[in-house]
Amino acid sequence: MERRRVVVTGIGLVSPMGVGTQPTWTALLASKSGIGLNTRFDTAEYTSKIAGEIPDLDVSKYLDSKVVRRSDPFMQYALMAAEEAFQDSGLPLDDVGRERIGVIIGSGIGGLSTIESNLRILDAKGPRRITPFLIPGLAVNMASGQVSIRYGVTGPNSAPATACTTGLHAVGDAFRLIQHGYADAMFAGGSEAPITTLAVGGFCSMKALSTRNDEPEKASRPWDRDRDGFVIGEGAGVLILEELEAASKRGASIYAEISGYGMSGDAYHVSAPHPEGAGAIKVMERALDDAGIDRDRVDYINAHGTSTPLGDESEVAAIKAVFGARAKELAVSSTKSATGHLLGAAGGLEAGILALALRDQVMPATLNLDNPSEDCDLDFVPHTPRESKIDVALTNSFGFGGTNGAIAMSRFDR
């Protein structure tokens, strides 16, 4: 079967760097950090007191009050990102055909704050006071459902929940659906609102979060010897993907081409990555093989790079295994050093960032890499962004349970 080419024509980002793609991209290129103290609840009894919150967040500026009352924050972020991506793309819904447009927007956790608030109501006032919007407010697929309802698009509709690989899997799956002719355009990405008492408490209990509470902006430090865990963040990243010929015919502005997609499972541990990066090796190889791209053509990797001791070293080992001696010639950076880790939204956010990097030919920096850890000896683009030729690039995402994904993107050349 001949496979159709797929391009990115719209980007919507809601992140700790700002509401919107341009604020996020501008802050990244200025090497600013989106990490600060957690203001969502009293953190006195929590070991980690920092987070990547969306600054100046007022969802009423973007969404109808009825939608706000009836939806969890993870759905609201998805709707905000989807609208920006839609406006950015100029996607003509009726010309394309709404039945040929689909939505895949996932979430690693779903509506956790809705669960928490209604559990408190249950305990205090009994079951009759639980909101009728509890179930549609917590289901992972409801971000995707809300977006499809808003735009009246009736193509494929789905929602992966693959931990921290969710957003990347959504973009990759949407790429496949267009590539094989099941849809002509897709909304694709991830959304997460995990800065809640229960989620932060759970990650603190796992000792997964940074406790560098006195220096929030320096807490996320991938590959640095003083890294001590990731910083939890919130937001959404949604892309508009289109079939190339149709996008070109209507004169769409194209950020980049998605050229390959890989998936794998570690089959190793519920939370720790394979120490030699076995699953990470497979996804990078599969994404490049799927694209038909030689390893020598890759210029840049936007790494998973969470700032956890085990995860960072495993990814470096995997990059070395895939690229051999050339690994040290590649540029590799982690934008989580600035944004924190958005869990299920991370892959969507970082796919959007990668498309921007390809368009503008600039690699965002890894912040806080002051003293690289032993064996973390690649070119991590420390401290400041770098203008450089980027023809082919990868983005990686790895999740609990050993679920992995990688996407290869190429600079679009008409």
mmCIF file of N, CA and C in Angstrom, residues 17 26-33 338 365 367 383-385:
data_model
loop_
_atom_site.group_PDB
_atom_site.id
_atom_site.type_symbol
_atom_site.label_atom_id
_atom_site.label_comp_id
_atom_site.label_asym_id
_atom_site.label_seq_id
_atom_site.Cartn_x
_atom_site.Cartn_y
_atom_site.Cartn_z
ATOM 1 N N MET A 17 5.272 27.645 30.367
ATOM 2 C CA MET A 17 5.936 28.807 29.779
ATOM 3 C C MET A 17 4.924 29.860 29.339
ATOM 4 N N THR A 26 8.840 31.507 22.635
ATOM 5 C CA THR A 26 9.672 32.671 22.968
ATOM 6 C C THR A 26 10.404 32.462 24.288
ATOM 7 N N ALA A 27 9.694 31.919 25.282
ATOM 8 C CA ALA A 27 10.326 31.689 26.590
ATOM 9 C C ALA A 27 11.399 30.612 26.493
ATOM 10 N N LEU A 28 11.148 29.576 25.704
ATOM 11 C CA LEU A 28 12.168 28.531 25.543
ATOM 12 C C LEU A 28 13.427 29.106 24.903
ATOM 13 N N LEU A 29 13.248 29.926 23.877
ATOM 14 C CA LEU A 29 14.417 30.478 23.192
ATOM 15 C C LEU A 29 15.127 31.528 24.045
ATOM 16 N N ALA A 30 14.457 32.035 25.064
ATOM 17 C CA ALA A 30 15.095 32.953 26.001
ATOM 18 C C ALA A 30 15.687 32.205 27.190
ATOM 19 N N SER A 31 15.619 30.874 27.151
ATOM 20 C CA SER A 31 16.148 30.017 28.233
ATOM 21 C C SER A 31 15.534 30.356 29.584
ATOM 22 N N LYS A 32 14.245 30.679 29.564
ATOM 23 C CA LYS A 32 13.547 30.928 30.823
ATOM 24 C C LYS A 32 12.991 29.633 31.398
ATOM 25 N N SER A 33 12.843 29.595 32.704
ATOM 26 C CA SER A 33 12.256 28.429 33.370
ATOM 27 C C SER A 33 10.800 28.694 33.706
ATOM 28 N N ALA A 338 13.067 23.243 31.224
ATOM 29 C CA ALA A 338 12.372 24.525 31.349
ATOM 30 C C ALA A 338 10.896 24.365 31.698
ATOM 31 N N ALA A 365 17.534 24.877 24.397
ATOM 32 C CA ALA A 365 18.628 24.465 25.273
ATOM 33 C C ALA A 365 18.176 23.500 26.364
ATOM 34 N N LEU A 367 18.495 23.504 30.180
ATOM 35 C CA LEU A 367 18.843 24.398 31.281
ATOM 36 C C LEU A 367 19.493 23.617 32.426
ATOM 37 N N HIS A 383 22.388 25.338 28.392
ATOM 38 C CA HIS A 383 22.150 26.733 28.812
ATOM 39 C C HIS A 383 21.516 27.659 27.767
ATOM 40 N N THR A 384 21.991 27.620 26.538
ATOM 41 C CA THR A 384 21.445 28.549 25.534
ATOM 42 C C THR A 384 21.076 27.802 24.256
ATOM 43 N N PRO A 385 20.045 28.255 23.542
ATOM 44 C CA PRO A 385 19.654 27.604 22.281
ATOM 45 C C PRO A 385 20.767 27.745 21.246
#
